[in-house]
Structures are given as C-alpha cells and as structure tokens.
C-alpha positions as semicolon CSV with decimal commas, in nm:
position;residue;x (nm);y (nm);z (nm)
1;M;8,083;-3,459;-1,000
2;A;7,739;-3,610;-1,062
3;E;7,779;-3,807;-0,740
4;D;7,844;-3,484;-0,546
5;S;7,525;-3,321;-0,675
6;L;7,330;-3,640;-0,602
7;A;7,474;-3,657;-0,251
8;E;7,390;-3,289;-0,198
9;G;7,034;-3,347;-0,319
10;V;6,995;-3,643;-0,083
11;R;7,135;-3,438;0,207
12;T;6,894;-3,155;0,131
13;S;6,599;-3,394;0,113
14;L;6,699;-3,562;0,438
15;Q;6,737;-3,224;0,607
16;R;6,388;-3,116;0,496
17;F;6,249;-3,453;0,604
18;S;6,412;-3,418;0,945
19;E;6,278;-3,064;0,990
20;T;5,927;-3,171;0,892
21;L;5,941;-3,468;1,127
22;D;6,056;-3,239;1,411
23;T;5,761;-3,010;1,341
24;V;5,518;-3,302;1,350
25;E;5,669;-3,428;1,676
26;K;5,639;-3,085;1,837
27;S;5,277;-3,057;1,723
28;L;5,189;-3,405;1,843
29;K;5,348;-3,391;2,187
30;P;5,079;-3,185;2,368
31;V;4,797;-3,366;2,189
32;L;4,933;-3,710;2,272
33;E;4,975;-3,611;2,635
34;L;4,607;-3,510;2,641
35;V;4,470;-3,819;2,473
36;Q;4,653;-4,058;2,704
37;D;4,415;-3,970;2,986
38;E;4,053;-4,043;2,890
39;E;3,920;-3,858;3,195
40;E;4,093;-3,542;3,079
41;I;3,934;-3,578;2,737
42;E;3,588;-3,608;2,890
43;K;3,644;-3,287;3,088
44;M;3,744;-3,089;2,779
45;P;3,499;-2,845;2,620
46;A;3,361;-2,956;2,282
47;A;3,572;-2,707;2,087
48;D;3,892;-2,833;2,251
49;K;3,794;-3,194;2,180
50;A;3,734;-3,106;1,816
51;R;4,067;-2,923;1,802
52;A;4,245;-3,231;1,945
53;H;4,077;-3,463;1,693
54;I;4,171;-3,235;1,406
55;A;4,531;-3,215;1,529
56;L;4,554;-3,594;1,549
57;S;4,408;-3,632;1,202
58;Y;4,650;-3,376;1,063
59;A;4,944;-3,547;1,235
60;A;4,849;-3,892;1,106
61;N;4,808;-3,764;0,750
62;S;5,133;-3,567;0,771
63;L;5,317;-3,878;0,884
64;F;5,171;-4,075;0,594
65;Y;5,271;-3,793;0,358
66;L;5,627;-3,820;0,491
67;Y;5,616;-4,198;0,458
68;L;5,526;-4,164;0,091
69;K;5,822;-3,934;0,043
70;T;6,055;-4,189;0,204
71;Q;5,928;-4,450;-0,040
72;G;6,017;-4,229;-0,334
73;M;5,656;-4,154;-0,423
74;D;5,521;-3,811;-0,509
75;P;5,272;-3,732;-0,227
76;S;5,136;-3,432;-0,413
77;Q;4,968;-3,675;-0,655
78;H;4,831;-3,896;-0,375
79;P;4,485;-3,861;-0,211
80;V;4,658;-3,787;0,121
81;R;4,723;-3,437;-0,012
82;E;4,349;-3,379;-0,050
83;E;4,292;-3,519;0,298
84;L;4,548;-3,280;0,445
85;E;4,369;-2,993;0,273
86;R;4,033;-3,115;0,407
87;V;4,173;-3,129;0,761
88;K;4,315;-2,777;0,724
89;Q;3,973;-2,654;0,614
90;A;3,813;-2,824;0,915
91;F;4,057;-2,643;1,143
92;I;3,982;-2,310;0,976
93;K;3,607;-2,375;1,009
94;L;3,648;-2,462;1,378
95;S;3,854;-2,148;1,438
96;K;3,588;-1,931;1,274
97;A;3,311;-2,101;1,472
98;T;3,486;-2,059;1,806
99;K;3,568;-1,696;1,724
100;A;3,206;-1,627;1,626
101;D;3,086;-1,803;1,943
102;A;3,312;-1,583;2,155
103;E;3,184;-1,270;1,979
104;V;2,821;-1,373;2,036
105;K;2,890;-1,437;2,404
106;G;3,055;-1,096;2,429
107;D;2,756;-0,928;2,263
108;L;2,513;-1,103;2,495
109;A;2,715;-1,002;2,799
110;S;2,721;-0,638;2,693
111;K;2,348;-0,639;2,607
112;S;2,244;-0,808;2,927
113;K;2,363;-0,524;3,151
114;L;2,088;-0,404;3,377
115;N;1,956;-0,056;3,330
116;M;1,930;0,037;3,696
117;E;1,727;0,352;3,640
118;A;1,462;0,168;3,436
119;G;1,458;-0,115;3,689
120;A;1,409;0,130;3,974
121;R;1,117;0,295;3,791
122;V;0,947;-0,041;3,734
123;I;0,990;-0,148;4,096
124;A;0,880;0,190;4,230
125;A;0,571;0,189;4,009
126;N;0,468;-0,150;4,142
127;I;0,518;-0,077;4,511
128;D;0,193;0,028;4,672
129;G;0,162;0,252;4,972
130;N;0,516;0,320;5,096
131;K;0,610;0,654;4,935
132;G;0,942;0,673;5,123
133;L;1,048;0,336;4,980
134;K;0,943;0,444;4,631
135;R;1,147;0,764;4,661
136;S;1,459;0,582;4,784
137;I;1,438;0,327;4,500
138;K;1,408;0,605;4,240
139;E;1,704;0,790;4,393
140;A;1,913;0,471;4,395
141;G;1,845;0,422;4,025
142;K;1,935;0,781;3,941
143;S;2,256;0,777;4,148
144;N;2,365;0,454;3,980
145;Q;2,307;0,615;3,639
146;K;2,518;0,917;3,743
147;R;2,804;0,686;3,850
148;K;2,797;0,512;3,512
149;K;2,816;0,847;3,330
150;S;3,110;0,964;3,543
151;K;3,295;0,633;3,479
152;K;3,247;0,680;3,105
153;R;3,389;1,033;3,124
154;K;3,693;0,914;3,321
155;S;3,768;0,629;3,079
156;T;3,760;0,860;2,773
C-alpha cells in the first residue's frame, strides 16, 4: 500500500515536471528561432531585444529550477528562485515602460494635429499685398474647421 502511494506521488511529480517542461519548450521556441539569426536580432527594436533577452533568462533559470527538482533538491530554498522573481520583475518593468511609451506617442500624435484655422490666419496675416489670396486662405481654414466639426457630430 505504501508503494502504491509512493508510485502515485512519483507519477504526479513526473506529470507536473513534464507539463512544466512543455511550457518552457513552447516559450523558448519562438525566442530560439529569433536568436539563431544575428541579422534579425540587429533589426529588432530595442524593446523587442530586451523582451527576447528577458525570455531567454527566464527560460534558462526555469530549466535550472527544473534541474534542481530532478536532483531531489528544494528549488524554493535556492537562489534561482530569487533570480526567477527578479526576471519576472524585469519583464513587468519592460511591459510598463513600453505601455507608457506607446501612451506618450499617442498623446504627442493627438497634440500635434494642425489647427488649420489658426494656421490660415497666421499665413494670411503675413502675406502682403494680395487680398484675394488672403481671403482664399482664410476661407480654406474656416471650411476645414467646419468639416472637423461635422465629422465630430457624425461620430457621436
């Protein structure tokens, strides 16, 4: 009877080990495909490079964690556990930074829209002599402003 419970415990541990190893393999596959080609790495944006390095670090530490388990050691008491936590924090930090960067870029894009009416007034004020040209520039700015207002009404 004791042998049955021992065998069941071993089977359960092996099943968990196998599932964890499958997860690591799935996580590593796209990263390893990327890092095999150095030219592809050079083309990657900095955030993607950092993400790849973090993924590799996490994979290596996870594999070592699994190795410790196979040797009958308690990995929760080993420094690799702290390293895994540090790598997780690095990934969280990178995610926050890339999200904040995207938000800043979105804010800049929305703030950098040209106010056509104001632009037309500035141009018209600085054009000397040709009153017809001044008038047409002012009208173009006003008509563009009216189109924006009608688009806003349609979208709401």
